[in-house]
GROMACS .gro file of C-alpha atoms in nm:
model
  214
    1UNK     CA    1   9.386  10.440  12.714
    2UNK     CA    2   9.677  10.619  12.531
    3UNK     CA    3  10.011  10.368  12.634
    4UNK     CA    4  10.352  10.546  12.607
    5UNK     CA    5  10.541  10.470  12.347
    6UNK     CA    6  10.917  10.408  12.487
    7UNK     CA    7  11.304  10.342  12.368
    8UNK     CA    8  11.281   9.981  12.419
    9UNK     CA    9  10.897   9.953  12.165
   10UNK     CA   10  11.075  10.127  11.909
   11UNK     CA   11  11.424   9.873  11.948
   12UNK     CA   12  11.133   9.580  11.947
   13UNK     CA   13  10.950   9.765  11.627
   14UNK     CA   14  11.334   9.790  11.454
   15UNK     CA   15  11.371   9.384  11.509
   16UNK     CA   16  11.010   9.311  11.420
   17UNK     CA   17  11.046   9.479  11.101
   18UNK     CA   18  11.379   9.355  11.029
   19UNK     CA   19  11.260   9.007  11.049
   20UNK     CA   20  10.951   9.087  10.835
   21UNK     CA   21  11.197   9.172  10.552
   22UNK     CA   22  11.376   8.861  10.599
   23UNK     CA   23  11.037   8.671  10.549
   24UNK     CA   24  10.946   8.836  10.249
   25UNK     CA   25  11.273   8.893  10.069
   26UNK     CA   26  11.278   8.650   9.817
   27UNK     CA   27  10.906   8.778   9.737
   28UNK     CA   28  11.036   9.148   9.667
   29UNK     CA   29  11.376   9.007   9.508
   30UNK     CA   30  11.095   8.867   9.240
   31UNK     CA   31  10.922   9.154   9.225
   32UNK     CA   32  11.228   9.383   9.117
   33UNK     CA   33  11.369   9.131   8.915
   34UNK     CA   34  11.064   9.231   8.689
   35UNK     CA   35  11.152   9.609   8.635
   36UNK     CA   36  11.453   9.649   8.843
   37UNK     CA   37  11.794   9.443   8.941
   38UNK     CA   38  11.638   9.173   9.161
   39UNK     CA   39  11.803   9.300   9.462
   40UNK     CA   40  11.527   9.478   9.675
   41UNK     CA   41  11.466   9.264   9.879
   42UNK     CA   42  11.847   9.226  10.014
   43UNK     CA   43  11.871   9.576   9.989
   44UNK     CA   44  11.589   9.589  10.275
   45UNK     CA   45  11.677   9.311  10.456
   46UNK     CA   46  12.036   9.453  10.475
   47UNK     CA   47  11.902   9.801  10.549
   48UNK     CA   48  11.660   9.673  10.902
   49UNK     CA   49  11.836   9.438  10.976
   50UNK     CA   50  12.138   9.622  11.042
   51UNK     CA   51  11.896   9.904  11.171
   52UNK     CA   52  11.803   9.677  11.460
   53UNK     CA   53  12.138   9.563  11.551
   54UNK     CA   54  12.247   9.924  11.589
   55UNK     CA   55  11.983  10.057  11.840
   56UNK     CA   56  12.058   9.718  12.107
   57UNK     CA   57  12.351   9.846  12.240
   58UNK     CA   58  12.165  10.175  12.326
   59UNK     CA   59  12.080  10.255  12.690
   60UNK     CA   60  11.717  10.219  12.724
   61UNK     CA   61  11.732  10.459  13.053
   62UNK     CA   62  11.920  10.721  12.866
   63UNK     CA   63  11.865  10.688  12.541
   64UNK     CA   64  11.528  10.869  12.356
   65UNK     CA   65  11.325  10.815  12.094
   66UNK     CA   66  11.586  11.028  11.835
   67UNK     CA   67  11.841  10.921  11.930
   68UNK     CA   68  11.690  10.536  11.827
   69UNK     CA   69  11.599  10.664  11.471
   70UNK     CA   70  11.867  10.883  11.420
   71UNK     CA   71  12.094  10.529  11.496
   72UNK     CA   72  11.867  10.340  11.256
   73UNK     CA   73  11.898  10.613  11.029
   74UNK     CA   74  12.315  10.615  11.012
   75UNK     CA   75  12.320  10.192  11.050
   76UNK     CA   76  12.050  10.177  10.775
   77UNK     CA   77  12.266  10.364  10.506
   78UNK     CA   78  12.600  10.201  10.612
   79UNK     CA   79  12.414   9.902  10.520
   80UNK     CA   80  12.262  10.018  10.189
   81UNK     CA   81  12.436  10.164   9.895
   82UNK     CA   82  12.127  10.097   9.701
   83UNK     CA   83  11.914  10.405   9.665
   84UNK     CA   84  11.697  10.222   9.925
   85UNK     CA   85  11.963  10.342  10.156
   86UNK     CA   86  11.895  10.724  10.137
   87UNK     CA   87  11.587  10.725  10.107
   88UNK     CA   88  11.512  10.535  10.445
   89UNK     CA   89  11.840  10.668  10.598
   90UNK     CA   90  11.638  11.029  10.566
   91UNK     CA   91  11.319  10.875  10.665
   92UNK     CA   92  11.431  10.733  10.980
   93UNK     CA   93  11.616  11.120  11.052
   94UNK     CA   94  11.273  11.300  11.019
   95UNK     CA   95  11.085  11.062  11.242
   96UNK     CA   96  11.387  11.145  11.480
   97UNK     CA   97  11.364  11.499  11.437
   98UNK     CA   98  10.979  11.537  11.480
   99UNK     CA   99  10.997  11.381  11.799
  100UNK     CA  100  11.305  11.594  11.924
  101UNK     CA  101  11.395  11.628  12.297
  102UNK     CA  102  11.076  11.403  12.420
  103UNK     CA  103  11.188  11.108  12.649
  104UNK     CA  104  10.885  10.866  12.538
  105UNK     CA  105  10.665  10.909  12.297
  106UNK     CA  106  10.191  10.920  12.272
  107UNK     CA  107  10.021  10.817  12.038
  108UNK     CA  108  10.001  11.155  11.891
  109UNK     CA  109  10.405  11.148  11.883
  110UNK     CA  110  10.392  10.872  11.662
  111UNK     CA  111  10.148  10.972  11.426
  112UNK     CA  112  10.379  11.311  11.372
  113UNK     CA  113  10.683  11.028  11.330
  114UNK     CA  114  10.507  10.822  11.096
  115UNK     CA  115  10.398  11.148  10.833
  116UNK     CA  116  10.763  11.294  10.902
  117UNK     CA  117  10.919  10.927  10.760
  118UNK     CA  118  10.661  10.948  10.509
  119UNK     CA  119  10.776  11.267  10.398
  120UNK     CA  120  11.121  11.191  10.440
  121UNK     CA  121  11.097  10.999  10.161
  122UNK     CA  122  10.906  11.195   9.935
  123UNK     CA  123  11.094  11.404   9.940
  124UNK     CA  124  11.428  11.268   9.930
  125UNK     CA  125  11.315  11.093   9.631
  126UNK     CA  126  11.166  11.428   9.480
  127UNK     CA  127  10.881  11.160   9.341
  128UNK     CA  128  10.496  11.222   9.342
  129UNK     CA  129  10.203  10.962   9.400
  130UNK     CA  130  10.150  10.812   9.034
  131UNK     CA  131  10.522  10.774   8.887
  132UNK     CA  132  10.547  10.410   9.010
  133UNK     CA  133  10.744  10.429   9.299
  134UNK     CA  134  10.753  10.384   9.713
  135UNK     CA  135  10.584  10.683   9.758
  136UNK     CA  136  10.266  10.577   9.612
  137UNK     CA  137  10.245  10.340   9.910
  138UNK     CA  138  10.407  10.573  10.142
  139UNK     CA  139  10.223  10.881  10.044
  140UNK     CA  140   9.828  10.807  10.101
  141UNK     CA  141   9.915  10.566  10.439
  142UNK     CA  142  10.069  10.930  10.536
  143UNK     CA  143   9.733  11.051  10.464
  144UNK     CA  144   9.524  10.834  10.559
  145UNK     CA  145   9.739  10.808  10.913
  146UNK     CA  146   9.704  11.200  10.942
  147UNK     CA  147   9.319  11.209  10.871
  148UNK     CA  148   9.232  10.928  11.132
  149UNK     CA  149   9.403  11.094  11.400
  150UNK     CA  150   9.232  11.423  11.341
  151UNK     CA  151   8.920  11.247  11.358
  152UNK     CA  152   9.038  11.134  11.687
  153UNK     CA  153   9.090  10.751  11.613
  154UNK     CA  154   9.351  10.547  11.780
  155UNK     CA  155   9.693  10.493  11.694
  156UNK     CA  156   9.634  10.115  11.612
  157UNK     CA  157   9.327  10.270  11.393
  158UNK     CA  158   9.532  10.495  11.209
  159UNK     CA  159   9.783  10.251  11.143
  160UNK     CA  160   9.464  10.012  10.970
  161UNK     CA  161   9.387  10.298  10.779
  162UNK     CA  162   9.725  10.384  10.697
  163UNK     CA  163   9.786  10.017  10.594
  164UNK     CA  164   9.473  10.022  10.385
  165UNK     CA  165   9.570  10.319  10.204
  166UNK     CA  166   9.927  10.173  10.140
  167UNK     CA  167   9.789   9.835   9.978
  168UNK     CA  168   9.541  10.014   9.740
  169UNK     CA  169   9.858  10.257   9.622
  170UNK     CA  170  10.122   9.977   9.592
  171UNK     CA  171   9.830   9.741   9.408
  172UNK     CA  172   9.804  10.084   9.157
  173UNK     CA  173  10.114  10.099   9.086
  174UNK     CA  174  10.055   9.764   8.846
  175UNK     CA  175   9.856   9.988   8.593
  176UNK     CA  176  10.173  10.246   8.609
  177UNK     CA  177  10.420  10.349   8.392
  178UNK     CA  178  10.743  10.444   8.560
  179UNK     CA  179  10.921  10.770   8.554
  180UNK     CA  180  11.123  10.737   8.791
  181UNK     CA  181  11.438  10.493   8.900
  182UNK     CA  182  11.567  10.191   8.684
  183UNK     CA  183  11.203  10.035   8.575
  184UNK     CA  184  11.153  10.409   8.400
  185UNK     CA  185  11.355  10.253   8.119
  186UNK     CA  186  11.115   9.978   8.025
  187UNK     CA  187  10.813  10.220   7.957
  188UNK     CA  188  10.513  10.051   7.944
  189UNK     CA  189  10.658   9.687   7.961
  190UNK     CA  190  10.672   9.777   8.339
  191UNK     CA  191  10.252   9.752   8.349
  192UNK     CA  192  10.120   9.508   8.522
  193UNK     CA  193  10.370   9.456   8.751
  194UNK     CA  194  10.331   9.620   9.114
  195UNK     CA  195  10.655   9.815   9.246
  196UNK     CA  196  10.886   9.665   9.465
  197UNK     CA  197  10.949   9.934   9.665
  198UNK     CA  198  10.546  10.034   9.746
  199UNK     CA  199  10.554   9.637   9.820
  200UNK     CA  200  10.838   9.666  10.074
  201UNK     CA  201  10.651   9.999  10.235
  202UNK     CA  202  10.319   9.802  10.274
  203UNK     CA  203  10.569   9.535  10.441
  204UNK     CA  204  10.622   9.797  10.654
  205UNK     CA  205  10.343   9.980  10.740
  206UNK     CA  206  10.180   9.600  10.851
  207UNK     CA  207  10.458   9.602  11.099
  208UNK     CA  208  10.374   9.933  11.254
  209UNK     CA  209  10.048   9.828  11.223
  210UNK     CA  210  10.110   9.529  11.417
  211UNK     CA  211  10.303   9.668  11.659
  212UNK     CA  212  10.053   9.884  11.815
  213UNK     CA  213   9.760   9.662  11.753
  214UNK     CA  214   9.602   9.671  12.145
   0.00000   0.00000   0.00000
């Protein structure tokens, strides 16, 4: 049975999230500290943290769905100067716009939001799967998501396929050589180490996953 998706889950999704990044912080601080400045970790904490503070005050009875991530979007990047901060900042305004002028949201809704944030950062970042970066988490759960719908599997299944997918991209990205962001400049002493931000996206993607788990 397909359960609508409204204002109020995506608020609880914002805070669940949030405090997943507050758990695993000091994890993706270590991470980057490896091939980056050590400050992912805050940087995402910051970023949904102040994401889900932003969408409480929103009416839940008038308020929709874009409106929520277009809020998370503008709260996310007043929180972030990191490039973090754009990235998700767009992410957040895709899902919003690919569920434009619908009052709740089906499972189908989602998916669209979940490939739109995926893209949204793709393409903000201008990166491809393989250069070491978010995206090769981001890109194949976007994929994977996508292809389990159309196969006419539920949301809570394509967000365990779409987690699946993420995990096997962000554990590639140890045999990587950067191209892209700060770790590009240690060439191939940045092997062997998995990406900080494809570990933060699996973070997540397990949240979504989560979330909608029946």
């Amino acid at each position: 049975m397909t359960k609508t998706i409204t204002v109020d889950d995506l608020k609880s999704l914002l805070n669940i999230t949030a405090e997943a990044m507050t758990r695993e912080k000091d994890r993706l601080c270590e991470l980057d500290g490896v091939i980056g400045d050590a400050d992912h970790g805050i940087a995402m904490e910051l970023g949904f943290s102040g994401a889900a503070k932003a969408v409480v005050p929103l009416d839940s009875a008038t308020a929709d769905p874009t409106l929520v991530f277009n809020t998370a979007a503008k709260a996310f990047l007043n929180a972030v100067g990191a490039s973090s901060g754009p990235l998700y900042a767009t992410a957040l305004m895709r899902a919003g716009a690919a569920v434009k002028g619908k009052p709740s949201l089906t499972d189908d809704d989602m998916v669209d939001a979940f490939v739109a944030l995926a893209k949204g950062i793709q393409d903000r970042g201008k990166a491809e799967v393989g250069e070491k970066t978010m995206v090769d988490a981001w890109a194949p759960a976007a994929i994977a998501c996508r292809a389990a719908r159309d196969k006419g599997l539920s949301l809570a299944d394509c967000l365990s396929e779409a987690l699946i997918a993420a995990e096997a991209g962000t554990e590639a990205t140890k045999h990587m050589v950067a191209t892209k962001g700060r770790s590009s400049r240690l060439g191939e002493r940045a092997l062997g180490h998995i990406d900080p931000g494809a570990a933060s996206a699996t973070v997540i993607i397990s949240c979504f996953k989560g979330f909608f788990l029946p």
